[in-house]
Amino acid sequence: MERDSRRGYGRGAFSRGGSYSRGAGRRGGGNSGAGGGGGGGGSFGGLAPRGGGGFKPGANARREGGGPGRGRGGGGGGGGGSWRGGASRGRASRGRGGSAGRGAPGRSLRGGSRVLVEPHRLPGVFIVRGKEDALCTRNLIPGDTVYGEKRVSVEAVDPNTDEKRKIEYRIWNPFRSKMAAAILGGIERFPIGPGTKVLYLGAASGTTVSHVSDIVGASGVVYAVEFSHRSGRELVALAQRRPNIVPIVEDARYPARYRMLVPMVDTIFADVAQPDQSRILAMNAAYFLRTGGYFMISIKASCIDSTAAPAAVFASEVENLQKERFRPLEQLTLEPYERDHAVVIGTYRVPPKSKP
């Protein structure tokens, strides 16, 4: 291979997969500019990848890749991969493409004597004590995973038969569920428990709905409303495995369209992220929420007014709820799990106290 001693790069830098790194002085050194990144040899068809790795002067580009770059291209893995699909002889890639997708199957944590599950102060919620504590719910359908969450199995003694049996719990990720974020944030009231009838507005694909299904148990029901047909298909598939979920693919702005499917409920949880979400909650409460029932609403400040401060948006929404005969009892921000989000919990149509 020819080499130019003045510039510090050779003609081999442009061969199969080797990226151009001007002035790489050390062995495997990446370009410190915008093109730093992956190794020299792993590309297909002789084209260097975007942000490719640096080039060692005098090295064969098919055998030795550059080191990780320090620029905008991001650090990559070692070079040496075969450009025609053969086995890689370099170091393993450390790029972004190696992470598992959202649909990966859930993994079971090691249970038994190593893991302790304690009941939370809120009914139907549990805490896994182990190397890292985590929030969880008791799996209504053992062995079933919804969004690739981890599972914990522990042994418990049946008080009726004195026999040991395994109980499975599902880890509840607060970064993917605003309800879990509110629980970990320390809410005092949680109007969902075993046997509760819940109307869930904005169910999406059923991530949080599945945990609510665990909490209410076989004696409770979750009426899940979702407008998106794509998410609605996943919600219907979830309901086929969980008998206490009633999927409703409809616009929550028009509760009259599904009034024949939903009876009076104990709690409404709203996570619709719309500018008129308080009005949507009020219309559904007028149809389905019993007198003295509870509501929970997740407020995203940027969806209502992106120019105002989040605290001002939250205060405005609380005033709107009060005008609709709601009585807010508790407000909590969801930091650090969600940015500029808050949860408001309260009651609906509370009868006035009778004078003695």
CSV table of C-alpha atoms in Angstrom, one decimal:
chain,number,residue,atom,x,y,z
A,1,MET,CA,0.0,0.0,0.0
A,2,GLU,CA,1.3,3.4,-0.9
A,3,ARG,CA,1.7,6.0,1.8
A,4,ASP,CA,2.0,9.7,1.9
A,5,SER,CA,4.3,10.7,4.7
A,6,ARG,CA,3.3,14.3,4.6
A,7,ARG,CA,-0.4,13.8,5.2
A,8,GLY,CA,-0.3,10.7,7.3
A,9,TYR,CA,-2.8,8.6,5.3
A,10,GLY,CA,-2.5,6.0,2.5
A,11,ARG,CA,-4.6,4.9,-0.4
A,12,GLY,CA,-5.9,1.9,1.7
A,13,ALA,CA,-8.0,4.3,3.7
A,14,PHE,CA,-10.6,4.3,0.9
A,15,SER,CA,-10.7,0.5,0.5
A,16,ARG,CA,-13.5,-1.7,1.7
A,17,GLY,CA,-15.0,-0.2,4.8
A,18,GLY,CA,-12.0,1.9,5.8
A,19,SER,CA,-13.0,5.5,6.6
A,20,TYR,CA,-10.9,8.5,5.9
A,21,SER,CA,-9.2,9.9,9.0
A,22,ARG,CA,-6.9,12.7,8.3
A,23,GLY,CA,-3.9,13.0,10.5
A,24,ALA,CA,-4.4,9.9,12.7
A,25,GLY,CA,-1.1,9.7,14.5
A,26,ARG,CA,-1.5,6.7,16.8
A,27,ARG,CA,-2.4,3.1,16.2
A,28,GLY,CA,-6.1,2.8,15.6
A,29,GLY,CA,-6.6,6.5,16.4
A,30,GLY,CA,-9.9,8.0,15.3
A,31,ASN,CA,-10.5,11.4,13.8
A,32,SER,CA,-11.3,13.9,16.5
A,33,GLY,CA,-13.5,15.9,14.1
A,34,ALA,CA,-17.1,15.2,13.1
A,35,GLY,CA,-16.4,11.9,11.5
A,36,GLY,CA,-15.0,9.9,14.4
A,37,GLY,CA,-16.6,6.6,15.2
A,38,GLY,CA,-16.7,3.0,14.3
A,39,GLY,CA,-14.0,0.6,13.2
A,40,GLY,CA,-12.4,0.6,9.8
A,41,GLY,CA,-13.5,-2.7,8.4
A,42,GLY,CA,-17.2,-3.6,8.9
A,43,SER,CA,-19.0,-2.0,6.0
A,44,PHE,CA,-20.8,-3.6,3.1
A,45,GLY,CA,-20.1,-3.2,-0.5
A,46,GLY,CA,-17.0,-1.1,-0.1
A,47,LEU,CA,-18.7,2.0,1.2
A,48,ALA,CA,-17.5,3.5,4.4
A,49,PRO,CA,-20.3,4.1,7.1
A,50,ARG,CA,-21.3,7.5,8.2
A,51,GLY,CA,-19.0,8.7,10.9
A,52,GLY,CA,-16.6,5.8,10.2
A,53,GLY,CA,-13.5,5.0,12.3
A,54,GLY,CA,-10.0,6.4,12.0
A,55,PHE,CA,-7.2,4.9,9.9
A,56,LYS,CA,-3.8,3.8,11.1
A,57,PRO,CA,-1.1,5.0,8.7
A,58,GLY,CA,0.3,2.0,6.8
A,59,ALA,CA,-2.2,-0.5,8.0
A,60,ASN,CA,-4.4,-2.7,5.9
A,61,ALA,CA,-7.9,-1.3,6.1
A,62,ARG,CA,-9.4,-4.8,5.9
A,63,ARG,CA,-7.5,-6.1,8.9
A,64,GLU,CA,-7.1,-3.2,11.3
A,65,GLY,CA,-9.8,-0.8,12.2
A,66,GLY,CA,-9.6,2.5,13.8
A,67,GLY,CA,-10.2,3.2,17.5
A,68,PRO,CA,-13.3,5.1,18.7
A,69,GLY,CA,-13.6,8.6,17.6
A,70,ARG,CA,-13.9,11.6,19.8
A,71,GLY,CA,-16.0,13.8,17.6
A,72,ARG,CA,-19.6,14.1,16.7
A,73,GLY,CA,-19.7,10.8,14.9
A,74,GLY,CA,-19.7,8.9,18.2
A,75,GLY,CA,-17.4,6.2,19.4
A,76,GLY,CA,-17.8,2.8,17.7
A,77,GLY,CA,-16.4,-0.6,17.9
A,78,GLY,CA,-13.2,-2.2,16.7
A,79,GLY,CA,-12.7,-2.8,13.1
A,80,GLY,CA,-11.8,-6.0,11.2
A,81,GLY,CA,-15.2,-7.2,10.1
A,82,SER,CA,-15.5,-9.0,6.8
A,83,TRP,CA,-17.0,-6.8,4.2
A,84,ARG,CA,-18.7,-9.7,2.4
A,85,GLY,CA,-20.7,-11.0,5.4
A,86,GLY,CA,-18.0,-13.1,6.9
A,87,ALA,CA,-17.2,-13.5,10.5
A,88,SER,CA,-15.7,-10.4,12.2
A,89,ARG,CA,-12.1,-10.7,13.4
A,90,GLY,CA,-12.1,-7.4,15.3
A,91,ARG,CA,-13.5,-6.3,18.6
A,92,ALA,CA,-17.3,-6.4,19.1
A,93,SER,CA,-19.2,-3.3,18.2
A,94,ARG,CA,-20.2,-0.9,20.9
A,95,GLY,CA,-22.6,1.1,18.7
A,96,ARG,CA,-26.3,1.9,19.3
A,97,GLY,CA,-27.6,-0.9,17.2
A,98,GLY,CA,-26.9,-3.6,19.8
A,99,SER,CA,-29.7,-2.8,22.2
A,100,ALA,CA,-32.8,-5.0,22.3
A,101,GLY,CA,-36.1,-3.7,21.0
A,102,ARG,CA,-39.2,-3.0,23.0
A,103,GLY,CA,-40.8,-6.2,22.1
A,104,ALA,CA,-38.1,-8.4,23.6
A,105,PRO,CA,-39.4,-11.2,25.9
A,106,GLY,CA,-39.4,-10.5,29.6
A,107,ARG,CA,-36.8,-12.1,31.8
A,108,SER,CA,-37.4,-13.6,35.2
A,109,LEU,CA,-35.3,-12.4,38.1
A,110,ARG,CA,-34.0,-14.9,40.5
A,111,GLY,CA,-36.4,-15.4,43.3
A,112,GLY,CA,-36.6,-17.8,46.2
A,113,SER,CA,-34.7,-16.8,49.2
A,114,ARG,CA,-32.6,-14.1,47.4
A,115,VAL,CA,-35.6,-11.8,46.7
A,116,LEU,CA,-38.1,-10.6,49.2
A,117,VAL,CA,-41.5,-9.1,48.1
A,118,GLU,CA,-43.2,-6.8,50.5
A,119,PRO,CA,-46.7,-5.2,50.2
A,120,HIS,CA,-46.7,-1.5,49.5
A,121,ARG,CA,-48.8,0.8,51.7
A,122,LEU,CA,-51.1,1.2,48.7
A,123,PRO,CA,-53.4,-1.8,48.1
A,124,GLY,CA,-52.5,-4.2,45.3
A,125,VAL,CA,-49.0,-2.8,44.9
A,126,PHE,CA,-45.8,-4.5,46.0
A,127,ILE,CA,-42.1,-3.8,46.4
A,128,VAL,CA,-39.3,-6.2,45.4
A,129,ARG,CA,-36.4,-6.1,47.8
A,130,GLY,CA,-33.2,-7.4,46.3
A,131,LYS,CA,-30.0,-6.0,44.8
A,132,GLU,CA,-32.2,-3.1,43.6
A,133,ASP,CA,-35.6,-2.3,45.0
A,134,ALA,CA,-38.4,-2.1,42.4
A,135,LEU,CA,-42.2,-1.6,42.2
A,136,CYS,CA,-44.2,-4.5,41.1
A,137,THR,CA,-47.7,-6.0,40.8
A,138,ARG,CA,-48.9,-9.6,41.2
A,139,ASN,CA,-49.2,-11.1,37.8
A,140,LEU,CA,-52.9,-12.0,37.1
A,141,ILE,CA,-51.7,-14.4,34.3
A,142,PRO,CA,-48.5,-16.2,35.5
A,143,GLY,CA,-46.0,-16.5,32.7
A,144,ASP,CA,-47.5,-13.6,30.7
A,145,THR,CA,-45.4,-10.5,29.8
A,146,VAL,CA,-46.9,-7.4,28.1
A,147,TYR,CA,-44.0,-5.1,27.2
A,148,GLY,CA,-40.9,-7.1,27.9
A,149,GLU,CA,-40.9,-6.4,31.6
A,150,LYS,CA,-39.0,-8.5,34.1
A,151,ARG,CA,-40.7,-11.0,36.4
A,152,VAL,CA,-40.0,-12.2,39.9
A,153,SER,CA,-41.2,-15.6,41.3
A,154,VAL,CA,-41.2,-16.2,45.0
A,155,GLU,CA,-42.4,-19.1,47.1
A,156,ALA,CA,-45.2,-18.6,49.5
A,157,VAL,CA,-47.1,-20.9,51.9
A,158,ASP,CA,-50.8,-21.4,51.2
A,159,PRO,CA,-52.6,-20.8,54.6
A,160,ASN,CA,-55.3,-23.3,53.7
A,161,THR,CA,-53.2,-26.2,52.6
A,162,ASP,CA,-49.8,-25.3,54.2
A,163,GLU,CA,-48.2,-26.1,50.8
A,164,LYS,CA,-45.6,-24.0,49.1
A,165,ARG,CA,-46.5,-22.4,45.8
A,166,LYS,CA,-44.9,-19.9,43.5
A,167,ILE,CA,-46.3,-16.4,43.1
A,168,GLU,CA,-45.2,-14.3,40.1
A,169,TYR,CA,-44.8,-10.6,40.1
A,170,ARG,CA,-44.2,-8.1,37.3
A,171,ILE,CA,-41.8,-5.3,37.6
A,172,TRP,CA,-43.5,-1.9,37.1
A,173,ASN,CA,-41.3,0.6,35.2
A,174,PRO,CA,-41.9,4.2,36.3
A,175,PHE,CA,-40.3,5.5,33.2
A,176,ARG,CA,-43.0,3.9,31.1
A,177,SER,CA,-46.0,4.4,33.3
A,178,LYS,CA,-47.1,7.7,34.8
A,179,MET,CA,-49.1,5.9,37.4
A,180,ALA,CA,-46.1,4.0,38.6
A,181,ALA,CA,-44.1,7.3,38.6
A,182,ALA,CA,-46.9,8.9,40.8
A,183,ILE,CA,-46.7,6.0,43.3
A,184,LEU,CA,-42.9,6.2,43.6
A,185,GLY,CA,-43.3,10.0,43.9
A,186,GLY,CA,-45.3,9.4,47.1
A,187,ILE,CA,-49.0,10.0,46.5
A,188,GLU,CA,-51.1,9.7,49.6
A,189,ARG,CA,-54.3,8.5,47.8
A,190,PHE,CA,-54.5,5.8,45.3
A,191,PRO,CA,-58.2,5.1,44.3
A,192,ILE,CA,-57.5,1.8,42.6
A,193,GLY,CA,-57.5,-1.5,44.5
A,194,PRO,CA,-58.8,-5.1,44.4
A,195,GLY,CA,-62.3,-5.1,43.0
A,196,THR,CA,-62.3,-1.6,41.7
A,197,LYS,CA,-64.1,-0.7,38.4
A,198,VAL,CA,-61.8,1.6,36.5
A,199,LEU,CA,-62.3,3.7,33.3
A,200,TYR,CA,-58.9,4.3,31.7
A,201,LEU,CA,-58.8,7.0,29.0
A,202,GLY,CA,-55.8,7.0,26.8
A,203,ALA,CA,-54.9,3.3,27.2
A,204,ALA,CA,-52.4,3.2,24.3
A,205,SER,CA,-51.1,-0.3,23.8
A,206,GLY,CA,-51.9,-1.4,27.4
A,207,THR,CA,-48.6,-1.0,29.3
A,208,THR,CA,-50.2,0.6,32.4
A,209,VAL,CA,-53.5,-1.0,31.8
A,210,SER,CA,-51.9,-4.4,32.3
A,211,HIS,CA,-50.7,-3.4,35.8
A,212,VAL,CA,-54.1,-1.9,36.7
A,213,SER,CA,-55.5,-5.3,35.6
A,214,ASP,CA,-53.2,-7.0,38.1
A,215,ILE,CA,-54.2,-4.6,40.9
A,216,VAL,CA,-58.0,-4.9,40.5
A,217,GLY,CA,-57.8,-8.6,40.1
A,218,ALA,CA,-60.5,-11.0,38.9
A,219,SER,CA,-63.2,-9.2,40.8
A,220,GLY,CA,-62.4,-5.8,39.2
A,221,VAL,CA,-62.8,-4.5,35.6
A,222,VAL,CA,-60.7,-2.1,33.5
A,223,TYR,CA,-62.5,-0.3,30.7
A,224,ALA,CA,-59.7,0.8,28.4
A,225,VAL,CA,-60.4,3.5,25.8
A,226,GLU,CA,-57.9,4.2,23.0
A,227,PHE,CA,-58.5,6.2,19.8
A,228,SER,CA,-55.5,5.0,17.8
A,229,HIS,CA,-56.3,1.9,15.7
A,230,ARG,CA,-52.7,0.7,15.7
A,231,SER,CA,-52.5,0.8,19.5
A,232,GLY,CA,-56.1,-0.5,19.7
A,233,ARG,CA,-55.1,-3.7,18.0
A,234,GLU,CA,-52.4,-4.4,20.6
A,235,LEU,CA,-55.0,-3.5,23.3
A,236,VAL,CA,-57.4,-6.0,21.9
A,237,ALA,CA,-54.7,-8.7,21.8
A,238,LEU,CA,-54.0,-7.9,25.5
A,239,ALA,CA,-57.6,-8.2,26.4
A,240,GLN,CA,-57.8,-11.6,24.9
A,241,ARG,CA,-55.3,-12.8,27.5
A,242,ARG,CA,-56.7,-10.9,30.4
A,243,PRO,CA,-60.4,-11.3,31.0
A,244,ASN,CA,-60.8,-8.3,33.2
A,245,ILE,CA,-59.9,-5.8,30.5
A,246,VAL,CA,-62.6,-4.4,28.2
A,247,PRO,CA,-61.0,-2.7,25.2
A,248,ILE,CA,-62.8,0.2,23.5
A,249,VAL,CA,-61.3,1.7,20.3
A,250,GLU,CA,-63.1,5.0,20.2
A,251,ASP,CA,-62.5,8.7,20.7
A,252,ALA,CA,-62.8,9.7,24.4
A,253,ARG,CA,-64.3,13.0,23.3
A,254,TYR,CA,-67.5,11.2,22.5
A,255,PRO,CA,-68.4,9.1,25.5
A,256,ALA,CA,-72.0,8.6,24.2
A,257,ARG,CA,-70.6,6.3,21.5
A,258,TYR,CA,-69.5,3.7,24.1
A,259,ARG,CA,-72.1,4.4,26.8
A,260,MET,CA,-73.7,0.9,26.2
A,261,LEU,CA,-70.3,-0.8,27.1
A,262,VAL,CA,-69.3,1.0,30.3
A,263,PRO,CA,-71.4,1.0,33.5
A,264,MET,CA,-70.9,3.3,36.5
A,265,VAL,CA,-67.3,3.1,37.6
A,266,ASP,CA,-65.4,3.9,40.8
A,267,THR,CA,-62.4,5.6,39.3
A,268,ILE,CA,-61.4,7.4,36.1
A,269,PHE,CA,-57.8,7.7,35.1
A,270,ALA,CA,-57.2,10.1,32.2
A,271,ASP,CA,-53.9,10.2,30.2
A,272,VAL,CA,-55.0,11.7,26.9
A,273,ALA,CA,-52.4,14.5,26.5
A,274,GLN,CA,-54.8,16.9,24.8
A,275,PRO,CA,-55.4,20.6,25.3
A,276,ASP,CA,-59.0,20.0,26.3
A,277,GLN,CA,-58.2,17.0,28.5
A,278,SER,CA,-60.1,18.4,31.6
A,279,ARG,CA,-63.2,18.7,29.4
A,280,ILE,CA,-62.8,15.2,28.2
A,281,LEU,CA,-62.5,14.0,31.8
A,282,ALA,CA,-65.6,15.9,32.8
A,283,MET,CA,-67.7,14.5,29.9
A,284,ASN,CA,-66.8,10.9,30.8
A,285,ALA,CA,-67.3,11.6,34.5
A,286,ALA,CA,-70.8,12.9,33.8
A,287,TYR,CA,-71.6,9.6,32.0
A,288,PHE,CA,-69.8,7.0,34.0
A,289,LEU,CA,-68.3,8.2,37.4
A,290,ARG,CA,-70.4,7.6,40.4
A,291,THR,CA,-71.2,10.3,42.9
A,292,GLY,CA,-68.2,10.5,45.3
A,293,GLY,CA,-66.0,8.6,42.9
A,294,TYR,CA,-62.4,9.4,42.3
A,295,PHE,CA,-60.4,10.6,39.4
A,296,MET,CA,-56.7,10.7,38.4
A,297,ILE,CA,-55.5,12.9,35.6
A,298,SER,CA,-52.0,13.1,34.1
A,299,ILE,CA,-51.3,16.7,32.9
A,300,LYS,CA,-48.6,17.3,30.3
A,301,ALA,CA,-47.8,21.1,30.4
A,302,SER,CA,-46.4,21.3,26.8
A,303,CYS,CA,-49.6,19.8,25.3
A,304,ILE,CA,-51.8,22.5,26.9
A,305,ASP,CA,-49.6,25.6,26.6
A,306,SER,CA,-46.0,25.3,25.5
A,307,THR,CA,-45.2,29.0,26.1
A,308,ALA,CA,-46.3,29.2,29.8
A,309,ALA,CA,-44.5,27.9,32.8
A,310,PRO,CA,-45.5,24.3,33.8
A,311,ALA,CA,-46.6,25.5,37.3
A,312,ALA,CA,-49.0,28.0,35.7
A,313,VAL,CA,-50.4,25.4,33.4
A,314,PHE,CA,-51.0,23.0,36.3
A,315,ALA,CA,-52.8,25.7,38.3
A,316,SER,CA,-55.0,26.6,35.4
A,317,GLU,CA,-56.0,23.0,34.9
A,318,VAL,CA,-56.9,22.6,38.6
A,319,GLU,CA,-59.2,25.6,38.2
A,320,ASN,CA,-60.8,24.1,35.2
A,321,LEU,CA,-61.4,20.9,37.1
A,322,GLN,CA,-63.0,22.8,40.0
A,323,LYS,CA,-65.4,24.4,37.5
A,324,GLU,CA,-66.5,20.9,36.4
A,325,ARG,CA,-67.6,19.8,39.9
A,326,PHE,CA,-64.3,18.0,40.7
A,327,ARG,CA,-62.6,18.5,44.0
A,328,PRO,CA,-58.8,18.1,43.7
A,329,LEU,CA,-57.3,16.6,46.8
A,330,GLU,CA,-53.7,16.1,45.8
A,331,GLN,CA,-51.2,17.2,43.1
A,332,LEU,CA,-47.8,15.7,42.4
A,333,THR,CA,-45.2,16.4,39.8
A,334,LEU,CA,-43.6,13.3,38.2
A,335,GLU,CA,-40.0,14.3,38.3
A,336,PRO,CA,-37.5,12.7,37.6
A,337,TYR,CA,-39.5,10.1,35.6
A,338,GLU,CA,-41.4,12.5,33.4
A,339,ARG,CA,-40.5,16.1,32.6
A,340,ASP,CA,-43.2,18.9,33.0
A,341,HIS,CA,-45.8,16.4,34.0
A,342,ALA,CA,-48.1,16.4,37.0
A,343,VAL,CA,-50.8,14.1,38.4
A,344,VAL,CA,-54.0,15.4,40.1
A,345,ILE,CA,-56.1,13.2,42.3
A,346,GLY,CA,-59.5,14.1,43.6
A,347,THR,CA,-63.2,13.3,44.0
A,348,TYR,CA,-66.3,14.0,41.9
A,349,ARG,CA,-69.7,15.5,43.0
A,350,VAL,CA,-69.0,15.1,46.7
A,351,PRO,CA,-72.3,15.7,48.5
A,352,PRO,CA,-72.1,18.7,51.0
A,353,LYS,CA,-71.8,17.9,54.6
A,354,SER,CA,-75.0,17.8,56.4
A,355,LYS,CA,-75.3,20.3,59.3
A,356,PRO,CA,-75.9,18.8,62.7
